[in-house]
Coordinates of C-alpha atoms in Angstrom, one line a residue:
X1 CA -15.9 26.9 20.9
X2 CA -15.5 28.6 17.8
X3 CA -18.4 28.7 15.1
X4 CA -16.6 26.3 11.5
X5 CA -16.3 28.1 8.6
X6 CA -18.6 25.9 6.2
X7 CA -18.6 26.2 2.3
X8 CA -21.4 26.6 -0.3
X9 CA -20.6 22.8 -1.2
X10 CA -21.4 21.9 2.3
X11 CA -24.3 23.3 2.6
X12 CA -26.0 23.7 -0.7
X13 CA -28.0 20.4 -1.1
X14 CA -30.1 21.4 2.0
X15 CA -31.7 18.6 3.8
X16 CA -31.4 14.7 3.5
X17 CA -35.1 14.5 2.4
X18 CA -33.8 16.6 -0.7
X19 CA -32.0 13.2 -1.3
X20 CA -33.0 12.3 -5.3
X21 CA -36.2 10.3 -5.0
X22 CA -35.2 7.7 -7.7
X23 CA -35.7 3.9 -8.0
X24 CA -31.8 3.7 -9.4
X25 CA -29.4 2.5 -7.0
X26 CA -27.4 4.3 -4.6
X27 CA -24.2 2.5 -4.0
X28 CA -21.6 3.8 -1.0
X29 CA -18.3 1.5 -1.2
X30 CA -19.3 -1.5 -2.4
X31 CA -22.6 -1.2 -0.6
X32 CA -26.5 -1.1 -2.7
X33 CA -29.4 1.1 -1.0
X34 CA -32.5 2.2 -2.5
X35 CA -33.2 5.7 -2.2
X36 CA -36.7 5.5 -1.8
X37 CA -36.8 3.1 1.0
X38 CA -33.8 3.3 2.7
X39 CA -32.9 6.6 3.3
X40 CA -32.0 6.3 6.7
X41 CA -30.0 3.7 6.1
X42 CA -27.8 5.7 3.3
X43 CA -27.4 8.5 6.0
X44 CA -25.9 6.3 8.9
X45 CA -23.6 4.6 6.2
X46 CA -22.5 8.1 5.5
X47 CA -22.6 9.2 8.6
X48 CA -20.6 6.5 10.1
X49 CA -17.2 7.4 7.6
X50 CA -14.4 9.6 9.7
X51 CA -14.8 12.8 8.5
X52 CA -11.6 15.0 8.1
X53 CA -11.6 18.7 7.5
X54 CA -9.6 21.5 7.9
X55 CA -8.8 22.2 11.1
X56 CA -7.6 25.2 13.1
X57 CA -5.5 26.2 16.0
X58 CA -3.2 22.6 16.5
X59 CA 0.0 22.4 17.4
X60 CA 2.6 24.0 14.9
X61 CA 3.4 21.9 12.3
X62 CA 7.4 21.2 13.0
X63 CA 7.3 23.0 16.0
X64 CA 7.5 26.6 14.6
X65 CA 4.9 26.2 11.3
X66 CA 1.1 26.3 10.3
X67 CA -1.6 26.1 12.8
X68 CA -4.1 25.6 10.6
X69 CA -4.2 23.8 7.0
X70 CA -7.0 26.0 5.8
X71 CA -6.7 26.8 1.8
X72 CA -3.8 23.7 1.7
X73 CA -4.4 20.5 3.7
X74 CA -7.9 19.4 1.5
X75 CA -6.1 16.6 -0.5
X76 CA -4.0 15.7 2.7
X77 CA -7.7 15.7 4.4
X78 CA -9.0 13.1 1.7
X79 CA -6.2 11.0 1.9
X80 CA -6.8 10.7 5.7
X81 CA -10.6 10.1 5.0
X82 CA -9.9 6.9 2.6
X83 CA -7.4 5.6 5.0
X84 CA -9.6 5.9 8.1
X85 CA -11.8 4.2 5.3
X86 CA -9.1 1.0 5.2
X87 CA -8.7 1.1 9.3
X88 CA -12.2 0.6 10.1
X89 CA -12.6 -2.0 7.7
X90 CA -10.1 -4.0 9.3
X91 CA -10.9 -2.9 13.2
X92 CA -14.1 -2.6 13.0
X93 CA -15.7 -4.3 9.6
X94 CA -18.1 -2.4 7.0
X95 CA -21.0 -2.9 8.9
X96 CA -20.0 -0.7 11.9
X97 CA -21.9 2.3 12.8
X98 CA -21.1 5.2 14.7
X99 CA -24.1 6.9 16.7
X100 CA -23.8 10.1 18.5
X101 CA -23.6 10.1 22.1
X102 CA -23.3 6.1 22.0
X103 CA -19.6 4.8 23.8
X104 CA -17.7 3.5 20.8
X105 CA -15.2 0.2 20.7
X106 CA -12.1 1.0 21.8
X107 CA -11.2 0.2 18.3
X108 CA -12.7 3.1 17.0
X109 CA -10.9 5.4 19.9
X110 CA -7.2 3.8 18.6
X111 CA -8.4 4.4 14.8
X112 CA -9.6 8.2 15.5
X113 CA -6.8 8.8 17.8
X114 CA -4.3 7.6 14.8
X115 CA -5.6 11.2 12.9
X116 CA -5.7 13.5 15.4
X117 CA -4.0 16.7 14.7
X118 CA -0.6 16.2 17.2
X119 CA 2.8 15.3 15.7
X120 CA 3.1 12.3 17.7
X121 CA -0.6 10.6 15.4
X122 CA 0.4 7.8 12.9
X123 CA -1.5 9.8 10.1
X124 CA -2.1 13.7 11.5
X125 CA -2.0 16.3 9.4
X126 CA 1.3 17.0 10.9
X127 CA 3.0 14.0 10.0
X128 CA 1.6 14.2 6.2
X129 CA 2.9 17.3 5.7
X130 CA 6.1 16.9 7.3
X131 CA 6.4 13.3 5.5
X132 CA 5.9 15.1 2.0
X133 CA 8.5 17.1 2.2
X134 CA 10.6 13.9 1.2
X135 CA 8.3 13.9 -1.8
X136 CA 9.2 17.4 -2.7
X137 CA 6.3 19.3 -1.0
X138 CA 7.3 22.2 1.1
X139 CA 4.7 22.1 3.9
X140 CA 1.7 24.3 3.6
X141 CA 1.9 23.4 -0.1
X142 CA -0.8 21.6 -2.1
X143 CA -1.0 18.1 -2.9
X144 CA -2.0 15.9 -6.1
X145 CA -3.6 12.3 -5.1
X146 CA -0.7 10.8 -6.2
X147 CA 1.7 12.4 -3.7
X148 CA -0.3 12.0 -0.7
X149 CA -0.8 8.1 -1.9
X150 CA 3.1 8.0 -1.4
X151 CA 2.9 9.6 1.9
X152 CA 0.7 7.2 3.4
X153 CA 2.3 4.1 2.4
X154 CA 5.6 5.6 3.7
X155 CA 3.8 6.6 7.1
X156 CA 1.7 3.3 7.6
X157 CA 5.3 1.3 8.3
X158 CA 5.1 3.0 11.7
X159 CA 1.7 1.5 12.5
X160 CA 2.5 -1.7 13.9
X161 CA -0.8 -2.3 14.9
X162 CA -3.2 -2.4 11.9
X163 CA 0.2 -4.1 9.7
X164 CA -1.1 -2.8 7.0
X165 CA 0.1 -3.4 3.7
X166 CA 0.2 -0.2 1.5
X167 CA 0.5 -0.2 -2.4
X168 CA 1.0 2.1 -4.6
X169 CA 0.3 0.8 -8.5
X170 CA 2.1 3.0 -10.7
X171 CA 2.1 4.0 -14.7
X172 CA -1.6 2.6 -15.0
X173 CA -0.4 -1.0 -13.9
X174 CA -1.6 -3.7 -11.1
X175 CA 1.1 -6.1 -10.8
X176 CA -0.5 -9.1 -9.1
X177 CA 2.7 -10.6 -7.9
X178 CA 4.1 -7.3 -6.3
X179 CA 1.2 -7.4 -3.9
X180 CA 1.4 -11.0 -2.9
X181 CA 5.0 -10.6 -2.0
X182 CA 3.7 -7.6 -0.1
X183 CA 1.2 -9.1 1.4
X184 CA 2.8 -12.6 2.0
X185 CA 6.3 -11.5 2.3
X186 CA 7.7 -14.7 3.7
X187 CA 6.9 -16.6 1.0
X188 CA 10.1 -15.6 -1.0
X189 CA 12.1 -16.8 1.7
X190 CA 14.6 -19.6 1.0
X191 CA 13.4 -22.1 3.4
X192 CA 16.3 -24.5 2.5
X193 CA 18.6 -21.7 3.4
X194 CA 16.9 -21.2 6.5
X195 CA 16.8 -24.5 7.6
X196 CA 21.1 -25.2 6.7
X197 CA 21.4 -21.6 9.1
X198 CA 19.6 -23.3 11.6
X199 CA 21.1 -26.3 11.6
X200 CA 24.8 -25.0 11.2
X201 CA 23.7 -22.7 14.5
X202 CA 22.9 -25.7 16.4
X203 CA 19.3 -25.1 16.3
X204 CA 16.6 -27.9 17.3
X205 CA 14.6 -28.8 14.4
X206 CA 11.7 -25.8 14.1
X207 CA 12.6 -23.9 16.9
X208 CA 13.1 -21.1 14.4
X209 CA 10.5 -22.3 11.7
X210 CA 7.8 -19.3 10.5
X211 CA 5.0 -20.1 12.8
X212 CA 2.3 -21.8 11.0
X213 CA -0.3 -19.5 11.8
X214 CA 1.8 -16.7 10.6
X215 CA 2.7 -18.6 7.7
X216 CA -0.9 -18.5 6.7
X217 CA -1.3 -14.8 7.7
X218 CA -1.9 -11.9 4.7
X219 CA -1.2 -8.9 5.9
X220 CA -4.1 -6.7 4.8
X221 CA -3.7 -4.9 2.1
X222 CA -4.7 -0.9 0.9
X223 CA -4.5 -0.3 -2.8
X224 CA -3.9 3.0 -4.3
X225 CA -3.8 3.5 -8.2
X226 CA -3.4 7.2 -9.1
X227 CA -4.5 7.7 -12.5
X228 CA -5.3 10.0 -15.2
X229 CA -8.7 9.7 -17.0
X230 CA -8.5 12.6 -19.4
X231 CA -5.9 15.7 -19.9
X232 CA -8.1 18.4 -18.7
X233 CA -11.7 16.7 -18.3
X234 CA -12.7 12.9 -17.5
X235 CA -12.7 10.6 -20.9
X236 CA -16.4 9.7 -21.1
X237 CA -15.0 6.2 -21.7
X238 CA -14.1 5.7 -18.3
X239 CA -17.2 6.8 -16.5
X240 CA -18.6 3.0 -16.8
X241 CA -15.8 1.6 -15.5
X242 CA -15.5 4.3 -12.3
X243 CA -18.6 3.8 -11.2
X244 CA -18.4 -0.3 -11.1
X245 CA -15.1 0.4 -8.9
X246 CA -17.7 2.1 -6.2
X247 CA -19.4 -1.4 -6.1
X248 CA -16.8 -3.7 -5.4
X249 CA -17.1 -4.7 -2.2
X250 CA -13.4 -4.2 -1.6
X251 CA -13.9 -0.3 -2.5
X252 CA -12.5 2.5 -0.4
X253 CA -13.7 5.0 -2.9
X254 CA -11.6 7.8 -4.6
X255 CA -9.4 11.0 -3.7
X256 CA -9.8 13.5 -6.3
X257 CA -12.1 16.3 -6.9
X258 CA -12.8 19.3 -9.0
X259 CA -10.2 22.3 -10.0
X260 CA -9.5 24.0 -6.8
X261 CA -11.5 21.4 -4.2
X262 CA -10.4 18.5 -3.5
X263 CA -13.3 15.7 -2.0
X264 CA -13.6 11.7 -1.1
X265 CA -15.9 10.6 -3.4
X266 CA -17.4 7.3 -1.4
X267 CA -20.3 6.6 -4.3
X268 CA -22.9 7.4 -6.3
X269 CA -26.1 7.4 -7.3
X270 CA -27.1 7.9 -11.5
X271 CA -24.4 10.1 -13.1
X272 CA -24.1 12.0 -9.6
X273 CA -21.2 11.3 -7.5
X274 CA -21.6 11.2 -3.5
X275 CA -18.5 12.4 -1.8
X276 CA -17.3 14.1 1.4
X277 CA -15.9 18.0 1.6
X278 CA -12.9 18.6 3.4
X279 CA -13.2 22.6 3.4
X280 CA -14.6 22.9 6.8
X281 CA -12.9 24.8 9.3
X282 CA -13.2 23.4 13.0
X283 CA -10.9 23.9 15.7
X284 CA -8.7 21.3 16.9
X285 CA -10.2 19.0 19.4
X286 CA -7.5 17.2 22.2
X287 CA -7.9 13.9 24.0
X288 CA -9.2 13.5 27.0
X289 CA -6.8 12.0 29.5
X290 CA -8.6 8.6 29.0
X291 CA -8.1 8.9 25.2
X292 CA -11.6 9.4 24.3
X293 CA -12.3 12.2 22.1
X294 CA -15.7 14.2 21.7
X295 CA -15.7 12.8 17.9
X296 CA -19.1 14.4 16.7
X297 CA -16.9 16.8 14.4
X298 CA -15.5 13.4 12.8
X299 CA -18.8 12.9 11.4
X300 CA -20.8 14.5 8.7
X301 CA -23.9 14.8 9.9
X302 CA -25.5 17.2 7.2
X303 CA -26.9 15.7 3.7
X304 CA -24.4 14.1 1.4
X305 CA -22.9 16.5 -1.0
X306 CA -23.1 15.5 -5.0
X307 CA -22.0 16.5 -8.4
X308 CA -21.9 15.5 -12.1
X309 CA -19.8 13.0 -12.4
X310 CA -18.3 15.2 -15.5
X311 CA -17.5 17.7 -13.2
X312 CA -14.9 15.3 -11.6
X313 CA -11.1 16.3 -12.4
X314 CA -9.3 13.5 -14.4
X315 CA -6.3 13.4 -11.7
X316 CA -7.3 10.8 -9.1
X317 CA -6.4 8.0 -7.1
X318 CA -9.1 4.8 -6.4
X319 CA -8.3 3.1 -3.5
X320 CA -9.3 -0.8 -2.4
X321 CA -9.1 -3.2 0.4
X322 CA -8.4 -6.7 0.4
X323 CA -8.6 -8.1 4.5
X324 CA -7.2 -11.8 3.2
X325 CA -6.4 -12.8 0.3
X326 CA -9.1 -14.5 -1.1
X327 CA -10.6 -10.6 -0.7
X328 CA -8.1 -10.2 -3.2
X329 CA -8.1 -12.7 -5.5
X330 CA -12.4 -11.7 -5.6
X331 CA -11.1 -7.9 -6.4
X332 CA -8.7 -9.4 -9.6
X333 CA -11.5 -11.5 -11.2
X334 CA -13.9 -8.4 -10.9
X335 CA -11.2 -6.1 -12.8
X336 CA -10.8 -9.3 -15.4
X337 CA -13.8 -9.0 -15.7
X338 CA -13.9 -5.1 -16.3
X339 CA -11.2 -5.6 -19.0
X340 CA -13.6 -7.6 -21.2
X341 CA -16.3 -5.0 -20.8
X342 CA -17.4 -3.6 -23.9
X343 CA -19.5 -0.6 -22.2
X344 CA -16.0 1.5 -20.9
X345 CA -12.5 1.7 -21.3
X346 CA -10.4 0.0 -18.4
X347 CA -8.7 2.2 -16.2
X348 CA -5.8 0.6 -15.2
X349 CA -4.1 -2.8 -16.2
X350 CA -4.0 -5.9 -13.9
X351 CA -1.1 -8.3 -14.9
X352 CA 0.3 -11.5 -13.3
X353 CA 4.2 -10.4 -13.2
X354 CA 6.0 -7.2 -13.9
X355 CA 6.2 -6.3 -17.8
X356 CA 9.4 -6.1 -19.2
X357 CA 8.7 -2.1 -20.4
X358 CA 8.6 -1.6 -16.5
X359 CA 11.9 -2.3 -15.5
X360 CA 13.3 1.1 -15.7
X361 CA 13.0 3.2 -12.8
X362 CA 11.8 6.7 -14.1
X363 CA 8.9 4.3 -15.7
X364 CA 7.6 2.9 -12.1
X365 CA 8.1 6.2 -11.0
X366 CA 5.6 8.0 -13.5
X367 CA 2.8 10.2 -11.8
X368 CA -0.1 11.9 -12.8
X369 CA 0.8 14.6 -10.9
X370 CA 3.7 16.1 -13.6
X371 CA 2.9 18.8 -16.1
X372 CA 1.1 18.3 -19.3
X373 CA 4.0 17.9 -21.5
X374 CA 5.5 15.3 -19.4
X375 CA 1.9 13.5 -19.3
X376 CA 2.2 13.1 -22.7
X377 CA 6.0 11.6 -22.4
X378 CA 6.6 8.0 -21.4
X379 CA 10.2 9.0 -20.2
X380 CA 10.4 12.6 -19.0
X381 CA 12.8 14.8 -17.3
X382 CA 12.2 14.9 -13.7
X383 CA 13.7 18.1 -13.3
X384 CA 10.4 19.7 -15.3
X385 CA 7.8 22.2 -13.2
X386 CA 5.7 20.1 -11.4
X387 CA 1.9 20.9 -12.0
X388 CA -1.2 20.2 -9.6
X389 CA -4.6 20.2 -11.3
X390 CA -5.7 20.2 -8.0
X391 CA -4.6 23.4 -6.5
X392 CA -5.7 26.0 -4.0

């Protein structure tokens, strides 16, 4: 097998026990650990994350393209990181661990399988890239957290087993009402309708009725909110409010990263940020004809990369998961409460219905992703150069 290509950032913070030995908290999505006395601990959590890097030698991407997303795919990378994040919440809970050499739940074989790099995977690298060409990325072109947000709620339709219900907030805004009729779809259905259809068709009364069980179903949801927290460096304003995101326990953490390196930032520890680095180059790994897959690449094994959370580009997207509703009614008072903070700036707004300065459809379509003088634009021309802060 060939020998991965690691990076300085990889490798840099040498080994675990090099870990800050500090009595602040060390929170990984949503999750507190003291670094003093539970070390080990911290490293399994970490440990336990799917890991996704770049990758070498796959099939051709569209049958006659890349075989490797080396210097292109690390945004595409995080995005698959935070939603393997979102899967194994729901499969498995947030109290799984993985263990090497230990036979995993067949859950966990489904959810790894959904990534691996073959055109035919719910979320491979393949599919991202070919999906994005509908958002105006050529493949083997770089992505902003934005985009690749749009990509996965377009490619999580086709996974009819996790039904997951993928939200993208847009222009800085959380509409509460948006994501129940996501979540609870049926509830906008005209019962009274449906019950003159059924008795017009002859219909015994209830035969078609919404099952009750499925009436009280929520489809679990994954919330994305790409935002922009400064024009070239993070607003110190918002630091407060970042880091109480990473201790919700509905936090999938953040896609983002520095100019030129993109990285999933899972938590933090003081003003360091704890994240995983895509720019590893394995090779591809293949099922076995059982399914199983020799996953020990799909972990990070090494010591937990950090960096200041100053150092962080403003362009990202934070990511949650509510598994029933109640998960997400928890994750709204927590924001409400974040609004009335005094000690940062909020980051986004949370608001019961859509406001009225939303209805037009260049507004909902706003991205950080645009070009400096569109940033600074509430209507712009969506014709203008596109910009990526986080390029390769």
């Amino acid at each position: 097998m060939d020998s991965a290509t690691l990076t300085y950032d990889t490798l840099r913070f040498g080994e675990f026990e090099d870990f800050p030995e500090t009595s602040e908290p060390v929170w990984i999505l949503g999750k507190q650990s003291n670094a003093l006395t539970g070390k080990a601990e911290i490293l399994s959590d970490i440990t336990s994350r799917l890991w996704f890097t770049y990758r070498k030698n796959f099939q051709p991407i569209g049958g006659t393209g890349p075989t490797s997303d080396t210097g292109w795919g690390c945004m595409l990378r995080c995005g698959q990181m935070i939603l393997a994040e979102a899967l194994i919440r729901k499969h498995l809970g947030r109290d799984w661990r993985w263990e090497s050499g230990k036979r995993q739940r067949d859950e966990y074989t489904s959810i790894l399988n959904a990534f691996i790099d073959k055109k035919d995977s719910y979320y491979s690298i393949h599919q991202i890239a070919q999906m994005g060409v509908g958002e105006g990325k050529s493949i083997g072109q770089w992505y902003g957290p934005n985009t690749v947000a749009q990509v996965l709620k377009k490619l999580s339709v086709f996974d009819t087993w996790s039904r997951l219900a993928v939200h993208v907030a847009m222009d800085n805004t959380v509409i509460i009402e948006e994501i129940k009729r996501l979540c609870m779809p049926w509830l906008d259905f005209d019962r009274g309708a449906r019950a003159e259809s059924q008795e017009m068709n002859g219909y015994a009364e209830g035969a078609c009725a919404l099952p009750q069980e499925e009436a009280a179903v929520w489809k679990p949801l994954v919330l994305l909110v790409p935002l922009r927290l400064g024009l070239s460096d993070i607003n110190k304003a918002y630091i407060g409010t970042l880091k109480q995101c990473f201790m919700m326990p509905q936090s999938l953490g953040v896609i983002g990263g520095r100019p030129n390196s993109a990285h999933y930032f899972i938590g933090f520890v003081g003003e360091e940020l704890i994240y995983l680095d895509p720019h590893t180059t394995q090779p591809s790994v293949e099922p076995c004809e059982s399914g199983r897959i020799q996953d020990e690449s799909y972990h990070c094994q090494h010591p937990p990369c950090r960096m200041h959370i100053c150092e962080l580009d403003p362009s990202i997207a934070v990511g949650f998961f509510c598994q029933t509703e109640d998960d997400f009614d928890d994750w709204c008072m927590h924001i409400r409460k974040l609004s009335g903070c005094r000690e940062g700036l909020p980051m986004f707004e949370l608001v019961d219905s859509q406001p009225s300065h939303l209805t037009n459809n260049e507004v909902l379509n706003l991205t950080p992703d645009f070009s400096e003088s569109d940033r600074l634009e509430r209507f712009f021309d969506s014709e203008d150069e596109e910009f990526e802060i986080l390029s390769l």
